[in-house]
Coordinates of C-alpha atoms and ligand atoms in Angstrom, one line a residue:
X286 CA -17.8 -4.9 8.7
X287 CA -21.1 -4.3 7.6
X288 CA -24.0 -6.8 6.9
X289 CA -25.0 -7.6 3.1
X290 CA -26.3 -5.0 0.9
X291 CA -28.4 -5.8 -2.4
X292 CA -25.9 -4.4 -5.3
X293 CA -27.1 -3.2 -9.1
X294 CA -25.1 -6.0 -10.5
X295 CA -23.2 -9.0 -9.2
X296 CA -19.7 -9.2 -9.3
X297 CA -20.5 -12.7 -11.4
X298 CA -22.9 -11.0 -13.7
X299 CA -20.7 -8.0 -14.7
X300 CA -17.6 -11.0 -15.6
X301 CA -20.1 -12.7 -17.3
X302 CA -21.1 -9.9 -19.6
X303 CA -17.4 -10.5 -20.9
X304 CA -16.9 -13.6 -20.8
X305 CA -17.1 -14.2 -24.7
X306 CA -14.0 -11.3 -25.2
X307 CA -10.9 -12.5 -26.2
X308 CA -10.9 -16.3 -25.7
X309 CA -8.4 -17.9 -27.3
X310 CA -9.5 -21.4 -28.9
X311 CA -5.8 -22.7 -29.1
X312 CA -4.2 -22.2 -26.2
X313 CA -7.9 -22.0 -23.9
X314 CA -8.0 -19.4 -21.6
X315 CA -7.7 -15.8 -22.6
X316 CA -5.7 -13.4 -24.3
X317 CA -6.5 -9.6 -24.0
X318 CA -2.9 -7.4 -24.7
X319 CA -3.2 -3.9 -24.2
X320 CA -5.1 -1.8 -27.5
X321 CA -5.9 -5.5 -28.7
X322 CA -9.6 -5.5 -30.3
X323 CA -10.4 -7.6 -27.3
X324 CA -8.8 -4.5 -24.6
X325 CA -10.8 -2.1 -26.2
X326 CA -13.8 -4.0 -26.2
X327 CA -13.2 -4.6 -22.4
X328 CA -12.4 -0.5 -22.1
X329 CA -15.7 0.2 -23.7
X330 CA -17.8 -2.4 -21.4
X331 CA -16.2 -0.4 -18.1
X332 CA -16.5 3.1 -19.7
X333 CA -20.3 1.8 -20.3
X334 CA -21.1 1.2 -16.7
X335 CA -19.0 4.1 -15.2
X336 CA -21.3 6.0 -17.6
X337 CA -24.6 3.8 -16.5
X338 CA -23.2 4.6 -13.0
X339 CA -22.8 8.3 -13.5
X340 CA -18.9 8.4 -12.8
X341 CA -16.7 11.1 -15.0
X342 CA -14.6 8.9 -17.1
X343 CA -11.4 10.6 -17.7
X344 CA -8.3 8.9 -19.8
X345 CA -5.2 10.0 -19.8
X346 CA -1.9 10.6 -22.2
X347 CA -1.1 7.0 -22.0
X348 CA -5.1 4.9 -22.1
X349 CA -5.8 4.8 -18.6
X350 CA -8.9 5.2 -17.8
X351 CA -10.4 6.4 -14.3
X352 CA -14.1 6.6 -13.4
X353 CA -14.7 8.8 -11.0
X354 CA -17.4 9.4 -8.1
X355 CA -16.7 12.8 -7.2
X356 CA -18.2 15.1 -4.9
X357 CA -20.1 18.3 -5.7
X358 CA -17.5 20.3 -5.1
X359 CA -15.1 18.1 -7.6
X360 CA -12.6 17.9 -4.7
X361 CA -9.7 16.4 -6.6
X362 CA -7.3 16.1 -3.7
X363 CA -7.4 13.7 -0.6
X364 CA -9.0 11.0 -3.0
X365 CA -8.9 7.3 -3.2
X366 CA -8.4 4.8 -5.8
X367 CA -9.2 1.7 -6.6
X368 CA -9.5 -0.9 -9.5
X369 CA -7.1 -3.0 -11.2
X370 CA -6.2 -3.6 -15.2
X371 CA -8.0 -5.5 -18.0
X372 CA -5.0 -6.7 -20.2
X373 CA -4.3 -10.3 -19.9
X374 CA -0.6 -13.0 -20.4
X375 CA -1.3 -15.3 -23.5
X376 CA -4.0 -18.0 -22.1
X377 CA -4.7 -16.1 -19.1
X378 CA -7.8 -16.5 -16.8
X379 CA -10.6 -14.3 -16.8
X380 CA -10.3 -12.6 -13.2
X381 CA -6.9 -11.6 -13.4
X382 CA -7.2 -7.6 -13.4
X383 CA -11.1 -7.7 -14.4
X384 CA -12.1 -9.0 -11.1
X385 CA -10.8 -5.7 -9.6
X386 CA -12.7 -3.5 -12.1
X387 CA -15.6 -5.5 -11.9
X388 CA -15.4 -5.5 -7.9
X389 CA -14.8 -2.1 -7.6
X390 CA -17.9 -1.4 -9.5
X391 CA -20.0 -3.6 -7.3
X392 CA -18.7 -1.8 -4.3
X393 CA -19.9 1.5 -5.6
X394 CA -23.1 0.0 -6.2
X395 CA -23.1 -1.9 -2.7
X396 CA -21.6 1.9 -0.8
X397 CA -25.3 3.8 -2.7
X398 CA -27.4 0.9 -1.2
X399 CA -26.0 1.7 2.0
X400 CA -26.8 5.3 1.5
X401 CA -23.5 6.1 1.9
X402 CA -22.6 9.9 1.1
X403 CA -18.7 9.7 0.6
X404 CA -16.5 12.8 2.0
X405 CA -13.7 12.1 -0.7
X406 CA -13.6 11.1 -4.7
X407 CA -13.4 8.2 -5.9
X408 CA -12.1 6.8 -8.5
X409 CA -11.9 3.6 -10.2
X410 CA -8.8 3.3 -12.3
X411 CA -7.7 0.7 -15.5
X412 CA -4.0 0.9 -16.2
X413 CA -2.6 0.1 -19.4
X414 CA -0.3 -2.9 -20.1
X415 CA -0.2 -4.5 -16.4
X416 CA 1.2 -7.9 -17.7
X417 CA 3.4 -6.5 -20.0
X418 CA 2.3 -9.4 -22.5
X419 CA 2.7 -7.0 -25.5
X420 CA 5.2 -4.4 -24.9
X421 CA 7.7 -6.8 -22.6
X422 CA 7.7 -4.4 -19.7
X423 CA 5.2 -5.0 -16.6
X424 CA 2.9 -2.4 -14.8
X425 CA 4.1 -0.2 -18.2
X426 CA 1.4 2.2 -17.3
X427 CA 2.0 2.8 -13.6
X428 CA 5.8 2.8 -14.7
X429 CA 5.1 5.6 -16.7
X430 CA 3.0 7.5 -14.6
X431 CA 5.2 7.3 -11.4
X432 CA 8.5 8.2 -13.7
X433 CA 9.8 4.4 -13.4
X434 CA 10.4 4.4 -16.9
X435 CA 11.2 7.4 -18.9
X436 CA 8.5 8.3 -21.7
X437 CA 11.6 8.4 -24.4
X438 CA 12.3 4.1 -23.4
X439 CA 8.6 3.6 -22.7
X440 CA 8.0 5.3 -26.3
X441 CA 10.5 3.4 -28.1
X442 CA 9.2 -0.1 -26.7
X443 CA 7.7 -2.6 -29.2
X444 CA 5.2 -5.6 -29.8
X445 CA 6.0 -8.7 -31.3
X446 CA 4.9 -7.5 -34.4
X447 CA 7.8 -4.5 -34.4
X448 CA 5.1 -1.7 -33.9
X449 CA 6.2 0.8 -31.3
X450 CA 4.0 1.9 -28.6
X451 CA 4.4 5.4 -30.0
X452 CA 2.6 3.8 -33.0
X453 CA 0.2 2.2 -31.1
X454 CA -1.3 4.5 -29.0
X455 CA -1.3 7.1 -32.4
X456 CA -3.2 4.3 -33.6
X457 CA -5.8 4.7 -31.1
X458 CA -5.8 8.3 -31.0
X459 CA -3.4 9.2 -28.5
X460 CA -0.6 11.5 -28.8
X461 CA 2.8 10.1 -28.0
X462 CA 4.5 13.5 -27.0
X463 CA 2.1 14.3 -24.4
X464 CA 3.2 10.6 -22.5
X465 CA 5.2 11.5 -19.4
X466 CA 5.3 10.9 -15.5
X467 CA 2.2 12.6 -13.9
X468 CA 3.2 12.4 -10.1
X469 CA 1.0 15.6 -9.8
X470 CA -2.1 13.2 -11.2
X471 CA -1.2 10.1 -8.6
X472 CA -1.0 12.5 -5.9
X473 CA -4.5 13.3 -6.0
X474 CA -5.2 10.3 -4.3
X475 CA -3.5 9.4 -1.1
X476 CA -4.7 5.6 -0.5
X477 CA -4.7 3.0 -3.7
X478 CA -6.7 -0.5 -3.0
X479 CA -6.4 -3.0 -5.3
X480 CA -8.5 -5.9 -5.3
X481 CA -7.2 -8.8 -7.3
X482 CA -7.8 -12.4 -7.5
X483 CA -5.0 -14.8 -5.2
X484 CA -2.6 -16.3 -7.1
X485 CA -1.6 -19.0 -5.2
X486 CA -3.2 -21.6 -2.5
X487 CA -2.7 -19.4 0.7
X488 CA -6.0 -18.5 1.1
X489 CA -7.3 -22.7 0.3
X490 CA -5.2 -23.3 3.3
X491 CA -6.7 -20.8 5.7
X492 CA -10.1 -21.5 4.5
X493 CA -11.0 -18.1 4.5
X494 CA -12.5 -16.4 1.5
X495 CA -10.6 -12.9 1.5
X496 CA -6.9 -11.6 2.8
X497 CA -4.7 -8.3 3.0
X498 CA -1.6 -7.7 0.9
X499 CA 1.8 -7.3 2.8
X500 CA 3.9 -7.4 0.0
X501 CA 5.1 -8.2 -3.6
X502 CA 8.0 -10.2 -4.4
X503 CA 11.0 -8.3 -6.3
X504 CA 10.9 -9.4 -9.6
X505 CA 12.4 -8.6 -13.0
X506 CA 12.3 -9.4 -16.7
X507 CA 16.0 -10.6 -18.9
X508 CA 15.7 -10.9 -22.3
X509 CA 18.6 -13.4 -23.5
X510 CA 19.7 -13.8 -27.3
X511 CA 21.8 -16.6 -28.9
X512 CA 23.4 -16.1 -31.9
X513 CA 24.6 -19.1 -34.0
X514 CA 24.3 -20.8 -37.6
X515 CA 21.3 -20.7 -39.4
X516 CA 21.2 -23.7 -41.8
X517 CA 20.3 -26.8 -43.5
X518 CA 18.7 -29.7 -41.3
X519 CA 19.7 -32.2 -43.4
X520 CA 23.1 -31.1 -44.9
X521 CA 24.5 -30.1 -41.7
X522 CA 26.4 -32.7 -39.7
X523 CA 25.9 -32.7 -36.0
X524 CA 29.4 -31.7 -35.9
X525 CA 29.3 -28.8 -37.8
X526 CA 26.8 -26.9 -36.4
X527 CA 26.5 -23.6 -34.1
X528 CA 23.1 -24.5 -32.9
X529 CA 21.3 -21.8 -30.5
X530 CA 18.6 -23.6 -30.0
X531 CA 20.9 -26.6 -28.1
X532 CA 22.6 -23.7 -26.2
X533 CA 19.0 -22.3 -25.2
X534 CA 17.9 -25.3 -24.1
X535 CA 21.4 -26.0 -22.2
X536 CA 20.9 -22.8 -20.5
X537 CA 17.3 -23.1 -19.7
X538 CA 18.1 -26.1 -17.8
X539 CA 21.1 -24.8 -15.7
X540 CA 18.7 -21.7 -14.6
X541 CA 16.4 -24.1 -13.2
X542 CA 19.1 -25.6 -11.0
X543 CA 20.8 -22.7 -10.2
X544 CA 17.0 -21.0 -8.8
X545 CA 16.3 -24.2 -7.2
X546 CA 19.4 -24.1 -5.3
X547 CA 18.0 -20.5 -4.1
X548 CA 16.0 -20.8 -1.0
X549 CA 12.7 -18.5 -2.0
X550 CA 14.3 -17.8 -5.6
X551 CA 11.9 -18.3 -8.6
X552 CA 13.3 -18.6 -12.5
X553 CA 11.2 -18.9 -15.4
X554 CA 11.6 -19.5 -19.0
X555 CA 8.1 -19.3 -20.5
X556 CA 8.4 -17.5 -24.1
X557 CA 11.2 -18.9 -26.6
X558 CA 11.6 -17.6 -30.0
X559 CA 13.4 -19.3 -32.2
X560 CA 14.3 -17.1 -35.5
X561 CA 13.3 -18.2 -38.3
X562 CA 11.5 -21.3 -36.9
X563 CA 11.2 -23.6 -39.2
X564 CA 11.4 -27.7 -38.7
X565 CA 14.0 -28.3 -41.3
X566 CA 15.9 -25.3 -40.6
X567 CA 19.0 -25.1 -37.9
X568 CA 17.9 -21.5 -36.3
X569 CA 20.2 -18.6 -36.5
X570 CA 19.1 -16.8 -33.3
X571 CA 17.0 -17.7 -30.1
X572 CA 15.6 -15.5 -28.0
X573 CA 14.2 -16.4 -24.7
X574 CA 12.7 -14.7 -21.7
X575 CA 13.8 -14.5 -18.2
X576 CA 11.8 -14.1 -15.0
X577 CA 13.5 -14.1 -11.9
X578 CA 12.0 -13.2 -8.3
X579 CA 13.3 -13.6 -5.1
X580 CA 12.7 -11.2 -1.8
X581 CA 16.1 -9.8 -1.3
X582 CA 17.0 -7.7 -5.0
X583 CA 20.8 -8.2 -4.2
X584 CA 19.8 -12.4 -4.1
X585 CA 18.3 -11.4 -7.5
X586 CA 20.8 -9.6 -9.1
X587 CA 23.5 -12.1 -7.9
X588 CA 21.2 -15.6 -9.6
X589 CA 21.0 -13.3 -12.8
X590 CA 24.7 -12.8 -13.0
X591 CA 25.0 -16.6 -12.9
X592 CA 22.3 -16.8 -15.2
X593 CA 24.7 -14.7 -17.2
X594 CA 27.7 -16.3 -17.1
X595 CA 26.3 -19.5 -17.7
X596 CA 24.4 -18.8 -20.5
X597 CA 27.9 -17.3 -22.0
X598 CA 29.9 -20.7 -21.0
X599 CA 26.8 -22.9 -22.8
X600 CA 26.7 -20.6 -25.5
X601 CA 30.3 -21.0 -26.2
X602 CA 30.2 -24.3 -26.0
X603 CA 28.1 -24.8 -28.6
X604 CA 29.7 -22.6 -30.9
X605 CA 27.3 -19.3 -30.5
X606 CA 27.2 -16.1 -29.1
X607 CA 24.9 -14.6 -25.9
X608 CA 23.3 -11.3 -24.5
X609 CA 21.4 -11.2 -21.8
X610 CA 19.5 -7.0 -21.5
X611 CA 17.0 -6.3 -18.5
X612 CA 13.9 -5.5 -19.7
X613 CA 12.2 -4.5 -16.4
X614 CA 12.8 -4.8 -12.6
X615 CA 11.0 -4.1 -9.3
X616 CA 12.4 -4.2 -6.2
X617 CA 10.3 -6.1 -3.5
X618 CA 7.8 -3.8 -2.5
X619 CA 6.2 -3.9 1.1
X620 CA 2.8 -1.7 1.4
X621 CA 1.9 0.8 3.8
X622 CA 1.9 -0.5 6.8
X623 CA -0.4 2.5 8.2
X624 CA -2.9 1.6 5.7
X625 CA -2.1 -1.5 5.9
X626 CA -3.9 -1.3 9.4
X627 CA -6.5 0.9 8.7
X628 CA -7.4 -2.1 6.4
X629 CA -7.0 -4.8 9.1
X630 CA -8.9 -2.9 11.2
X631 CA -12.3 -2.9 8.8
X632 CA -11.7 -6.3 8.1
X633 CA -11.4 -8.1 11.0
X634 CA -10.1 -11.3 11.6
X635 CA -8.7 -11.2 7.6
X636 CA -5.5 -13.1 6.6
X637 CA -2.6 -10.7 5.9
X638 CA -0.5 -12.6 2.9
X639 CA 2.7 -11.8 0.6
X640 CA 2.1 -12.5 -2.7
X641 CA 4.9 -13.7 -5.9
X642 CA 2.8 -11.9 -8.6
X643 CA 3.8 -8.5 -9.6
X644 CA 0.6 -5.4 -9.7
X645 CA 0.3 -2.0 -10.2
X646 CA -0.3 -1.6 -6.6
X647 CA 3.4 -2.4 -6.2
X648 CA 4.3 0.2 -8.7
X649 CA 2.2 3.1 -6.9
X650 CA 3.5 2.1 -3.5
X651 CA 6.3 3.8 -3.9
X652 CA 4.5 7.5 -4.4
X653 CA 0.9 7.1 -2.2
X654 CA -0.1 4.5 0.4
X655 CA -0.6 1.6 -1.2
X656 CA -3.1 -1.9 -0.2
X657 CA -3.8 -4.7 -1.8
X658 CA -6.9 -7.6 -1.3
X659 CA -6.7 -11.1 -2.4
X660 CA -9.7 -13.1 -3.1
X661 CA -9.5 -17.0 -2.5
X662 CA -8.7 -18.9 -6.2
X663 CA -10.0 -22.4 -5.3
X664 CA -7.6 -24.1 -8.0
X665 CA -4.8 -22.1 -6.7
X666 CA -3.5 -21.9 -10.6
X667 CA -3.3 -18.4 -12.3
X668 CA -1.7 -17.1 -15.3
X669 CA -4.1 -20.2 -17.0
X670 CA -7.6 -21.0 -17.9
X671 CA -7.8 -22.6 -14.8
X672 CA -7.6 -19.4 -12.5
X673 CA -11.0 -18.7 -11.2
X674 CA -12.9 -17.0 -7.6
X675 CA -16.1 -18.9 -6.4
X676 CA -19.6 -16.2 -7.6
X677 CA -20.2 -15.9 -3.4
X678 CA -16.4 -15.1 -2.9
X679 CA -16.3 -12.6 -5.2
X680 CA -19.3 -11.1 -3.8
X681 CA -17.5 -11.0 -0.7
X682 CA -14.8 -9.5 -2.0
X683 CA -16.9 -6.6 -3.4
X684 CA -18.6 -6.4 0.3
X685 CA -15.3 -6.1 1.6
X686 CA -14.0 -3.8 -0.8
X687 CA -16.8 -1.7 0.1
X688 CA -15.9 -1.6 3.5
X689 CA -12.3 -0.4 3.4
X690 CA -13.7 2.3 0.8
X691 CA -16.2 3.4 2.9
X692 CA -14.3 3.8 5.9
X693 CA -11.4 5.3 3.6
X694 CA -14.1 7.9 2.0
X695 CA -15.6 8.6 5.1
X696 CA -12.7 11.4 5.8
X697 CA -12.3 10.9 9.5
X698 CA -8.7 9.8 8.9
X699 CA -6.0 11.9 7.2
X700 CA -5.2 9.5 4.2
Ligands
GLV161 C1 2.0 -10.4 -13.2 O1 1.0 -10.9 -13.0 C2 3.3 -10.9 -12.8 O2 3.4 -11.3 -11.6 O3 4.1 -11.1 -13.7
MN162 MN1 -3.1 -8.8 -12.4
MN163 MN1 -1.1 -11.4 -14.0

């Protein structure tokens, strides 16, 4: 490791400049969906200090954006990325995705202070739609990009508000018939660090400011639909009704028990939509969202079929109908262990930790060498306004980040 350097900006300072984008005053916290006003806002503060910095901003087909530090030569093989996403869940916190943006920025600050003549490119990469919060599919953009989702599905996708993302990124001025994979692009890189805010208490518990990805949970997305009766609230009896919203909440309670009875299995109903919605009206649909993780994808597949089955018994019961679609899946992803080395190696003495959130890191793992850092979350919430890294941890983190890039750029390794 190497002792303090004396950045441009803090990693505090740069998260501070957005601070004020995208709150949401009735939920609290944040909510930034991809080509919101409050996303492009956040595009435009990281396109302004790549500029201030001198990187190349380039964006592709699909909005992401990479800032690079390239060499004279413009090398564009053999290169390392980093950075994260700046797209947030409904009342999200404000380090989930900009801390790795805002880090990675620091470190290139922090590697010029050393002096530090890199023997690679860099670059510093945004991807589109990590949470999935508008378009329903996770990691869309690294999907895209890696050929995990076709462009034709990816295309046809759409918001809550039934516009496409075809429409949407015509909207902002991108053409939807140049989307497609770009394994060529991804290539150019062969090591991807993400630094990313912990999601979970791990690091509380080991005291220790800072850790190493091993791996990311398999996890997957289920939409499920119940069809009943729309009607009267007060002209129906409670006899004559085909009630979704008593099946939805039947179901949603037997998913619970059947992932608690799981060892290691997670289940989570945490978007409902009742259609119409209206107090005095008995809905005539619900639709309700499914997240289930667990390590082993065949353990998975198995508590979904249950999920299934169940959900068609309840639904039954109460007089409706059921569907249940995927909407996305990825298997559990472990990163490269080579790299994975490399990294302990800079770092010494760092925590290596699993993690039950899903990145874009997992995503690109399965096309370059992939690595992940985790910086402490003293509340140990995320996905919430109370989500947050301490200003001196995430200066570490920078620091640190600036390590493994230096010793990655440094070219004395292959990859
Ligand atoms: C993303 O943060 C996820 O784990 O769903
Ligand atoms: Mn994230
Ligand atoms: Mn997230």
């Amino acid at each position: 490791m190497h002792s303090p350097t004396n950045p441009t900006h803090s990693v505090a300072g740069l998260l501070a400049e957005i601070a004020e984008i995208g709150t949401e005053s009735l939920r609290g916290g944040y909510y930034r969906p991809v080509f919101s006003t409050a996303e492009l806002d956040l595009r435009e503060w990281f396109i302004a200090h790549a500029n201030a910095r001198g990187l190349d901003v380039e964006i592709d087909a699909i909005g992401t954006i990479r800032a690079w530090w390239h060499l004279p030569s413009r090398v564009t093989t053999g290169a390392v990325l980093t950075g994260s996403h700046l797209d947030s869940v409904p009342g999200g916190g404000a380090f989930d995705g900009p801390l790795g943006i805002a880090s990675a920025l620091v470190a290139v600050d922090i590697l010029r202070a050393r002096g530090f003549v890199p023997e690679k490119p860099l670059a510093i990469a945004a991807f589109p739609e990590e949470e999935g919060s508008r378009f329903g599919v996770a990691c869309l953009g690294s999907r895209i990009l890696t050929g995990a989702i076709t462009p034709a599905r990816a295309l046809a996708l759409r918001d809550p508000d039934g516009n496409t993302f075809a429409e949407v990124l015509a909207r902002n001025g991108f053409d939807p018939g140049a989307v497609d994979a770009d394994l060529n692009g991804i290539r150019r890189f062969d090591s991807f660090v993400e630094l990313h805010v912990e999601q979970g208490r791990a690091l509380i518990d080991l005291d220790a400011p800072l850790a190493i990805g091993s791996s990311i949970l398999g996890h997957g997305r289920w939409r499920a639909s119940v069809r009943g009766e729309g009607n009267h609230a007060g002209t129906t009896l409670m006899t004559d009704r085909r009630d979704p919203m008593v099946a939805a909440a039947r179901a949603i309670h037997v998913i619970r028990d059947l992932a608690r009875a799981i060892d290691g299995a997670r289940a989570t109903v945490g978007r409902l939509q009742p259609v119409p919605g209206g107090t005095n009206v008995i809905a005539s649909r619900v639709d309700f969202w499914i997240d289930v993780r667990h390590p082993d994808d065949a353990v998975t597949k198995a508590l979904v079929e249950e999920i299934r089955s169940t959900l068609g018994v309840v639904a039954a019961e109460e007089g409706c109908h059921s569907q249940l679609i995927e909407e996305s899946f990825s298997s559990t992803a472990h990163f490269d262990p080579v790299l994975r080395t490399r990294l302990e190696s800079m770092l010494e003495g760092a925590p290596v930790l699993p993690t039950g959130a899903g990145h874009d890191a997992g995503i690109l793992a399965s096309v370059i060498p992939s690595a992940m850092l985790f910086v402490r979350n003293p509340s140990g919430i995320s996905h919430s306004p109370e989500e947050y890294a301490t200003d001196l941890d995430a200066q570490i983190g920078a620091e640190r980040l600036a390590d493994v890039l230096q010793g990655l750029l440094a070219g004395d390794h292959p990859g």
